[in-house]
Amino acid sequence: MPCRVAAVALCALALAPAAGAATPASPVSDRNGHIVQTPFAPTKPVARLTKARALSLFRADDKVADWLKRYPVQGRVQEVDYASNPAHCSAGTAQGCWTVKIFRGKAGEIATGRVDDRSGRVTEAWTGPQVAWKMARGYPGAFGGRKINSLWIWLGFCALFLLGLADFRRLLSWRNLDLLVLLSFSVSLGFFNRGDVFTSVPLAYPPMLYLIGRCAWIGVRGRGSPSRSRWPAWILLAGTVFLAGFRIGLNVEDSNVIDVGYAGVIGAERIAHGQSPYGHFPIEGSLKPCPGVAADADGEIRDRIQTNGRCESANPQGDTYGPVAYLAYEPGFAVRGWSGRWDDLPAAHFTSIMFDLLCLAGLGLVGWRFGGAWLASALPFAWASYPFTQYASSSNTNDTILPAFLVFGFWLVTSAWARGILLALAGWTKFAPLVLAPLWLTYPGPVRRPRRALVFALGFAAATAAAFAVLLLEPSPLHAARVFYDRTLASQFSRQSPFSLWDWRQYHAGLPDLHVLQKVLEGLLVLAALAVAFVPRVKSPLQLAALSGALLIGLELVLTHWFYLYIPWFLPFVAFAVLAPGGRALRDPDPA
């Protein structure tokens, strides 16, 4: 018996090379009936489509074909790859898929998408700005906010905003038109959520132009609309308390943290551990992937072992904001910490909720000081019911930090010292408020007590020094300063974006090149920022608020990268200008 077993084994070994030459379709047995070889499935499924067929199907897609008409056929370069693993394909793909990319000269990659190998169906098709910007693709989860993007919740906020603040006894009033224009940004956002960038972007400019003109008019005349809501202060205050609780619940239960909020947590962690945030954010590069982490549908592995030995999710361009944008997350990091991953990030939620509540409290103080009980309830209600402030909160960005500092600076406006400190903190968060420096420096007017300008400058300088102390955490502060400039201001100046009219020339698709017009408007903005420091010669708080709102909106108008998250920057000043008692110029007692 042992001899027979050995003989069978020797026969199997002898037959193995021969069998390897041709894959059997059924089990192979020896003459005694013993199985010596079994068939096996190929390690990689054979594609049903060819590269040429997959490319043809992709180019025939209506969306792709319409975009490709903008480019000559000659000079296009196509890349077509087959992925056999359904995990690397679109959701719902049972077999493999083809990834198609089309390039065209200076325009770069002009179209990309996927074709299902089994059905030949185009499962993804992205063109123009949707190629490089996933947030422009319009599918659920492409950007932040989550539940706030629900139509009924959004319309509910809009309805409360109008119901609480509109003057229903004078329907054809400037007040009501102002409120409707503030809400009209929702139309632009609706097209953005559908992935229609070339419609959403132009629709954002008419309301900005109207608000600039309206604020400038109030700023020059010093008188707003005489109409007002008829609701008593206690009803608006009760509505604000209810909405504040609802906003917190919406943030905690159904919101997400986009890269901006994640950057704040990373920067806070770096500072807390004695390191400047600039140049030290987690990257991918050639770093070793974290154990047990698989590539996503795009083949990207974001979680890497960083040079500090921690497994961290990459966010290589998150260090593009001012130092205060990271220092503001220190309380949240101290309380909630950070795992190193781009997970739920409770520290980011903590920070968003904290500054949202600070904006509410600051607006209440502003209203009480300059308009009494009704304005003290109307301004917080405007913030709480305005859907775009919740959009920023539900995206957990740093865009409520900046207005919080500005609101408290406006509340303490007669203190040049406090005004300078708080404007500096706002400016070194996201730079935009620096356009207000000449206006706030000379308030209430250049002819009165010029010593105040010096006090303002000292406060501004003190806050600036405190904020930039994070650069002293590096061995060479001069090198750290250079890294700061390269990662922030230089990066912002050279930034490309499809979310404004000014940079569509990058697609070389026959769209208008408005670069020269943008430069002209930037020059006019600088002149306006200098002019309002002297005209009107003496300003009331109402005029200061209106002119501050006009300058902030003007800055947003010329930004290459503009987004709806920036609307809360100017909302407090616009709300004050249109809601404050307008029959007379508001004046604050001028303390000695």
mmCIF file with all atom_site columns, C-alpha atoms in Angstrom, residues 229-365:
data_model
loop_
_atom_site.group_PDB
_atom_site.id
_atom_site.type_symbol
_atom_site.label_atom_id
_atom_site.label_alt_id
_atom_site.label_comp_id
_atom_site.label_asym_id
_atom_site.label_entity_id
_atom_site.label_seq_id
_atom_site.pdbx_PDB_ins_code
_atom_site.Cartn_x
_atom_site.Cartn_y
_atom_site.Cartn_z
_atom_site.occupancy
_atom_site.B_iso_or_equiv
_atom_site.pdbx_formal_charge
_atom_site.auth_seq_id
_atom_site.auth_comp_id
_atom_site.auth_asym_id
_atom_site.auth_atom_id
_atom_site.pdbx_PDB_model_num
ATOM 1   C CA . SER A 1 229 ? -41.108 94.191 13.068 1.00 0.00 ? 229 SER A CA 1
ATOM 2   C CA . ARG A 1 230 ? -44.125 94.427 15.362 1.00 0.00 ? 230 ARG A CA 1
ATOM 3   C CA . TRP A 1 231 ? -43.161 91.444 17.504 1.00 0.00 ? 231 TRP A CA 1
ATOM 4   C CA . PRO A 1 232 ? -42.318 92.389 21.095 1.00 0.00 ? 232 PRO A CA 1
ATOM 5   C CA . ALA A 1 233 ? -38.809 91.769 22.386 1.00 0.00 ? 233 ALA A CA 1
ATOM 6   C CA . TRP A 1 234 ? -39.795 88.856 24.623 1.00 0.00 ? 234 TRP A CA 1
ATOM 7   C CA . ILE A 1 235 ? -41.206 86.838 21.695 1.00 0.00 ? 235 ILE A CA 1
ATOM 8   C CA . LEU A 1 236 ? -38.031 87.317 19.648 1.00 0.00 ? 236 LEU A CA 1
ATOM 9   C CA . LEU A 1 237 ? -35.931 86.413 22.677 1.00 0.00 ? 237 LEU A CA 1
ATOM 10  C CA . ALA A 1 238 ? -37.959 83.232 23.257 1.00 0.00 ? 238 ALA A CA 1
ATOM 11  C CA . GLY A 1 239 ? -37.540 82.346 19.589 1.00 0.00 ? 239 GLY A CA 1
ATOM 12  C CA . THR A 1 240 ? -33.796 82.897 19.858 1.00 0.00 ? 240 THR A CA 1
ATOM 13  C CA . VAL A 1 241 ? -33.515 80.573 22.859 1.00 0.00 ? 241 VAL A CA 1
ATOM 14  C CA . PHE A 1 242 ? -35.489 77.872 21.054 1.00 0.00 ? 242 PHE A CA 1
ATOM 15  C CA . LEU A 1 243 ? -33.438 78.227 17.878 1.00 0.00 ? 243 LEU A CA 1
ATOM 16  C CA . ALA A 1 244 ? -30.169 78.184 19.822 1.00 0.00 ? 244 ALA A CA 1
ATOM 17  C CA . GLY A 1 245 ? -31.092 74.817 21.310 1.00 0.00 ? 245 GLY A CA 1
ATOM 18  C CA . PHE A 1 246 ? -32.209 73.490 17.940 1.00 0.00 ? 246 PHE A CA 1
ATOM 19  C CA . ARG A 1 247 ? -28.957 74.656 16.328 1.00 0.00 ? 247 ARG A CA 1
ATOM 20  C CA . ILE A 1 248 ? -26.869 72.898 18.966 1.00 0.00 ? 248 ILE A CA 1
ATOM 21  C CA . GLY A 1 249 ? -28.868 69.701 18.504 1.00 0.00 ? 249 GLY A CA 1
ATOM 22  C CA . LEU A 1 250 ? -28.507 69.904 14.735 1.00 0.00 ? 250 LEU A CA 1
ATOM 23  C CA . ASN A 1 251 ? -24.745 70.333 15.070 1.00 0.00 ? 251 ASN A CA 1
ATOM 24  C CA . VAL A 1 252 ? -24.327 67.447 17.509 1.00 0.00 ? 252 VAL A CA 1
ATOM 25  C CA . GLU A 1 253 ? -26.698 64.978 15.883 1.00 0.00 ? 253 GLU A CA 1
ATOM 26  C CA . ASP A 1 254 ? -26.451 65.546 12.150 1.00 0.00 ? 254 ASP A CA 1
ATOM 27  C CA . SER A 1 255 ? -23.500 67.617 10.960 1.00 0.00 ? 255 SER A CA 1
ATOM 28  C CA . ASN A 1 256 ? -20.020 66.898 9.674  1.00 0.00 ? 256 ASN A CA 1
ATOM 29  C CA . VAL A 1 257 ? -16.573 68.454 9.892  1.00 0.00 ? 257 VAL A CA 1
ATOM 30  C CA . ILE A 1 258 ? -15.025 69.540 6.602  1.00 0.00 ? 258 ILE A CA 1
ATOM 31  C CA . ASP A 1 259 ? -11.308 70.082 6.077  1.00 0.00 ? 259 ASP A CA 1
ATOM 32  C CA . VAL A 1 260 ? -11.437 73.641 7.460  1.00 0.00 ? 260 VAL A CA 1
ATOM 33  C CA . GLY A 1 261 ? -12.618 72.501 10.890 1.00 0.00 ? 261 GLY A CA 1
ATOM 34  C CA . TYR A 1 262 ? -10.258 69.551 10.837 1.00 0.00 ? 262 TYR A CA 1
ATOM 35  C CA . ALA A 1 263 ? -7.390  71.969 10.176 1.00 0.00 ? 263 ALA A CA 1
ATOM 36  C CA . GLY A 1 264 ? -8.285  73.923 13.303 1.00 0.00 ? 264 GLY A CA 1
ATOM 37  C CA . VAL A 1 265 ? -8.036  70.822 15.478 1.00 0.00 ? 265 VAL A CA 1
ATOM 38  C CA . ILE A 1 266 ? -4.694  69.833 13.963 1.00 0.00 ? 266 ILE A CA 1
ATOM 39  C CA . GLY A 1 267 ? -3.280  73.328 14.508 1.00 0.00 ? 267 GLY A CA 1
ATOM 40  C CA . ALA A 1 268 ? -4.471  73.366 18.117 1.00 0.00 ? 268 ALA A CA 1
ATOM 41  C CA . GLU A 1 269 ? -2.793  70.010 18.749 1.00 0.00 ? 269 GLU A CA 1
ATOM 42  C CA . ARG A 1 270 ? 0.483   71.192 17.231 1.00 0.00 ? 270 ARG A CA 1
ATOM 43  C CA . ILE A 1 271 ? 0.507   74.375 19.337 1.00 0.00 ? 271 ILE A CA 1
ATOM 44  C CA . ALA A 1 272 ? -0.431  72.479 22.506 1.00 0.00 ? 272 ALA A CA 1
ATOM 45  C CA . HIS A 1 273 ? 2.599   70.234 21.965 1.00 0.00 ? 273 HIS A CA 1
ATOM 46  C CA . GLY A 1 274 ? 5.006   73.119 21.439 1.00 0.00 ? 274 GLY A CA 1
ATOM 47  C CA . GLN A 1 275 ? 5.079   73.291 17.649 1.00 0.00 ? 275 GLN A CA 1
ATOM 48  C CA . SER A 1 276 ? 4.075   75.937 15.143 1.00 0.00 ? 276 SER A CA 1
ATOM 49  C CA . PRO A 1 277 ? 1.210   74.719 12.949 1.00 0.00 ? 277 PRO A CA 1
ATOM 50  C CA . TYR A 1 278 ? 2.808   76.040 9.745  1.00 0.00 ? 278 TYR A CA 1
ATOM 51  C CA . GLY A 1 279 ? 4.674   73.397 7.763  1.00 0.00 ? 279 GLY A CA 1
ATOM 52  C CA . HIS A 1 280 ? 3.796   70.621 10.204 1.00 0.00 ? 280 HIS A CA 1
ATOM 53  C CA . PHE A 1 281 ? 0.398   69.388 9.045  1.00 0.00 ? 281 PHE A CA 1
ATOM 54  C CA . PRO A 1 282 ? -0.053  65.656 8.330  1.00 0.00 ? 282 PRO A CA 1
ATOM 55  C CA . ILE A 1 283 ? 0.631   64.659 4.730  1.00 0.00 ? 283 ILE A CA 1
ATOM 56  C CA . GLU A 1 284 ? 0.444   61.545 2.568  1.00 0.00 ? 284 GLU A CA 1
ATOM 57  C CA . GLY A 1 285 ? 3.551   61.627 0.383  1.00 0.00 ? 285 GLY A CA 1
ATOM 58  C CA . SER A 1 286 ? 5.489   58.381 0.565  1.00 0.00 ? 286 SER A CA 1
ATOM 59  C CA . LEU A 1 287 ? 4.780   57.870 4.268  1.00 0.00 ? 287 LEU A CA 1
ATOM 60  C CA . LYS A 1 288 ? 3.854   54.414 5.493  1.00 0.00 ? 288 LYS A CA 1
ATOM 61  C CA . PRO A 1 289 ? 0.091   53.744 5.637  1.00 0.00 ? 289 PRO A CA 1
ATOM 62  C CA . CYS A 1 290 ? -1.412  53.150 9.044  1.00 0.00 ? 290 CYS A CA 1
ATOM 63  C CA . PRO A 1 291 ? -1.915  49.451 9.905  1.00 0.00 ? 291 PRO A CA 1
ATOM 64  C CA . GLY A 1 292 ? -5.188  47.997 8.691  1.00 0.00 ? 292 GLY A CA 1
ATOM 65  C CA . VAL A 1 293 ? -6.095  50.999 6.512  1.00 0.00 ? 293 VAL A CA 1
ATOM 66  C CA . ALA A 1 294 ? -7.295  50.235 2.974  1.00 0.00 ? 294 ALA A CA 1
ATOM 67  C CA . ALA A 1 295 ? -7.353  52.555 -0.016 1.00 0.00 ? 295 ALA A CA 1
ATOM 68  C CA . ASP A 1 296 ? -10.585 54.385 -0.782 1.00 0.00 ? 296 ASP A CA 1
ATOM 69  C CA . ALA A 1 297 ? -12.505 54.269 -4.078 1.00 0.00 ? 297 ALA A CA 1
ATOM 70  C CA . ASP A 1 298 ? -9.951  56.616 -5.653 1.00 0.00 ? 298 ASP A CA 1
ATOM 71  C CA . GLY A 1 299 ? -7.044  54.455 -4.533 1.00 0.00 ? 299 GLY A CA 1
ATOM 72  C CA . GLU A 1 300 ? -5.980  57.043 -1.939 1.00 0.00 ? 300 GLU A CA 1
ATOM 73  C CA . ILE A 1 301 ? -4.729  56.178 1.548  1.00 0.00 ? 301 ILE A CA 1
ATOM 74  C CA . ARG A 1 302 ? -5.135  59.271 3.705  1.00 0.00 ? 302 ARG A CA 1
ATOM 75  C CA . ASP A 1 303 ? -4.151  57.767 7.077  1.00 0.00 ? 303 ASP A CA 1
ATOM 76  C CA . ARG A 1 304 ? -0.340  57.676 7.309  1.00 0.00 ? 304 ARG A CA 1
ATOM 77  C CA . ILE A 1 305 ? 2.348   57.306 9.948  1.00 0.00 ? 305 ILE A CA 1
ATOM 78  C CA . GLN A 1 306 ? 3.671   60.853 10.281 1.00 0.00 ? 306 GLN A CA 1
ATOM 79  C CA . THR A 1 307 ? 7.207   61.893 11.198 1.00 0.00 ? 307 THR A CA 1
ATOM 80  C CA . ASN A 1 308 ? 6.047   62.316 14.808 1.00 0.00 ? 308 ASN A CA 1
ATOM 81  C CA . GLY A 1 309 ? 5.242   58.593 14.926 1.00 0.00 ? 309 GLY A CA 1
ATOM 82  C CA . ARG A 1 310 ? 1.452   59.094 15.118 1.00 0.00 ? 310 ARG A CA 1
ATOM 83  C CA . CYS A 1 311 ? -1.108  57.690 12.732 1.00 0.00 ? 311 CYS A CA 1
ATOM 84  C CA . GLU A 1 312 ? -2.844  60.801 11.385 1.00 0.00 ? 312 GLU A CA 1
ATOM 85  C CA . SER A 1 313 ? -5.213  61.611 8.530  1.00 0.00 ? 313 SER A CA 1
ATOM 86  C CA . ALA A 1 314 ? -3.595  63.855 5.946  1.00 0.00 ? 314 ALA A CA 1
ATOM 87  C CA . ASN A 1 315 ? -4.658  67.477 5.517  1.00 0.00 ? 315 ASN A CA 1
ATOM 88  C CA . PRO A 1 316 ? -1.596  68.934 3.794  1.00 0.00 ? 316 PRO A CA 1
ATOM 89  C CA . GLN A 1 317 ? -3.060  72.349 2.939  1.00 0.00 ? 317 GLN A CA 1
ATOM 90  C CA . GLY A 1 318 ? -4.819  73.036 6.228  1.00 0.00 ? 318 GLY A CA 1
ATOM 91  C CA . ASP A 1 319 ? -2.179  75.486 7.493  1.00 0.00 ? 319 ASP A CA 1
ATOM 92  C CA . THR A 1 320 ? -3.381  78.332 5.282  1.00 0.00 ? 320 THR A CA 1
ATOM 93  C CA . TYR A 1 321 ? -5.170  80.426 7.931  1.00 0.00 ? 321 TYR A CA 1
ATOM 94  C CA . GLY A 1 322 ? -4.009  82.956 10.493 1.00 0.00 ? 322 GLY A CA 1
ATOM 95  C CA . PRO A 1 323 ? -2.683  81.796 13.886 1.00 0.00 ? 323 PRO A CA 1
ATOM 96  C CA . VAL A 1 324 ? -5.870  82.784 15.733 1.00 0.00 ? 324 VAL A CA 1
ATOM 97  C CA . ALA A 1 325 ? -7.784  80.257 13.601 1.00 0.00 ? 325 ALA A CA 1
ATOM 98  C CA . TYR A 1 326 ? -5.823  77.527 15.424 1.00 0.00 ? 326 TYR A CA 1
ATOM 99  C CA . LEU A 1 327 ? -5.561  79.145 18.837 1.00 0.00 ? 327 LEU A CA 1
ATOM 100 C CA . ALA A 1 328 ? -9.356  79.401 18.907 1.00 0.00 ? 328 ALA A CA 1
ATOM 101 C CA . TYR A 1 329 ? -9.560  75.586 18.894 1.00 0.00 ? 329 TYR A CA 1
ATOM 102 C CA . GLU A 1 330 ? -7.377  75.199 21.999 1.00 0.00 ? 330 GLU A CA 1
ATOM 103 C CA . PRO A 1 331 ? -10.333 75.059 24.449 1.00 0.00 ? 331 PRO A CA 1
ATOM 104 C CA . GLY A 1 332 ? -12.064 72.420 22.347 1.00 0.00 ? 332 GLY A CA 1
ATOM 105 C CA . PHE A 1 333 ? -8.855  70.402 22.019 1.00 0.00 ? 333 PHE A CA 1
ATOM 106 C CA . ALA A 1 334 ? -8.189  70.648 25.761 1.00 0.00 ? 334 ALA A CA 1
ATOM 107 C CA . VAL A 1 335 ? -11.693 69.378 26.561 1.00 0.00 ? 335 VAL A CA 1
ATOM 108 C CA . ARG A 1 336 ? -12.281 66.803 23.797 1.00 0.00 ? 336 ARG A CA 1
ATOM 109 C CA . GLY A 1 337 ? -8.799  65.952 22.452 1.00 0.00 ? 337 GLY A CA 1
ATOM 110 C CA . TRP A 1 338 ? -8.030  64.451 19.063 1.00 0.00 ? 338 TRP A CA 1
ATOM 111 C CA . SER A 1 339 ? -7.510  60.830 18.015 1.00 0.00 ? 339 SER A CA 1
ATOM 112 C CA . GLY A 1 340 ? -5.262  61.733 15.070 1.00 0.00 ? 340 GLY A CA 1
ATOM 113 C CA . ARG A 1 341 ? -7.871  60.595 12.550 1.00 0.00 ? 341 ARG A CA 1
ATOM 114 C CA . TRP A 1 342 ? -10.415 62.549 10.535 1.00 0.00 ? 342 TRP A CA 1
ATOM 115 C CA . ASP A 1 343 ? -13.240 61.062 12.581 1.00 0.00 ? 343 ASP A CA 1
ATOM 116 C CA . ASP A 1 344 ? -16.177 62.814 14.227 1.00 0.00 ? 344 ASP A CA 1
ATOM 117 C CA . LEU A 1 345 ? -13.722 65.406 15.652 1.00 0.00 ? 345 LEU A CA 1
ATOM 118 C CA . PRO A 1 346 ? -15.630 66.429 18.803 1.00 0.00 ? 346 PRO A CA 1
ATOM 119 C CA . ALA A 1 347 ? -13.165 69.292 19.398 1.00 0.00 ? 347 ALA A CA 1
ATOM 120 C CA . ALA A 1 348 ? -14.326 70.887 16.136 1.00 0.00 ? 348 ALA A CA 1
ATOM 121 C CA . HIS A 1 349 ? -17.989 70.548 17.137 1.00 0.00 ? 349 HIS A CA 1
ATOM 122 C CA . PHE A 1 350 ? -17.184 72.078 20.524 1.00 0.00 ? 350 PHE A CA 1
ATOM 123 C CA . THR A 1 351 ? -15.479 75.078 18.892 1.00 0.00 ? 351 THR A CA 1
ATOM 124 C CA . SER A 1 352 ? -18.243 75.686 16.345 1.00 0.00 ? 352 SER A CA 1
ATOM 125 C CA . ILE A 1 353 ? -20.948 75.631 18.997 1.00 0.00 ? 353 ILE A CA 1
ATOM 126 C CA . MET A 1 354 ? -18.906 77.841 21.338 1.00 0.00 ? 354 MET A CA 1
ATOM 127 C CA . PHE A 1 355 ? -18.341 80.603 18.787 1.00 0.00 ? 355 PHE A CA 1
ATOM 128 C CA . ASP A 1 356 ? -21.892 80.353 17.489 1.00 0.00 ? 356 ASP A CA 1
ATOM 129 C CA . LEU A 1 357 ? -23.130 81.065 21.017 1.00 0.00 ? 357 LEU A CA 1
ATOM 130 C CA . LEU A 1 358 ? -20.579 83.851 21.404 1.00 0.00 ? 358 LEU A CA 1
ATOM 131 C CA . CYS A 1 359 ? -21.972 85.515 18.281 1.00 0.00 ? 359 CYS A CA 1
ATOM 132 C CA . LEU A 1 360 ? -25.473 85.309 19.751 1.00 0.00 ? 360 LEU A CA 1
ATOM 133 C CA . ALA A 1 361 ? -24.339 86.780 23.066 1.00 0.00 ? 361 ALA A CA 1
ATOM 134 C CA . GLY A 1 362 ? -22.278 89.513 21.416 1.00 0.00 ? 362 GLY A CA 1
ATOM 135 C CA . LEU A 1 363 ? -25.155 90.583 19.187 1.00 0.00 ? 363 LEU A CA 1
ATOM 136 C CA . GLY A 1 364 ? -27.403 90.755 22.236 1.00 0.00 ? 364 GLY A CA 1
ATOM 137 C CA . LEU A 1 365 ? -24.927 93.076 23.951 1.00 0.00 ? 365 LEU A CA 1
#
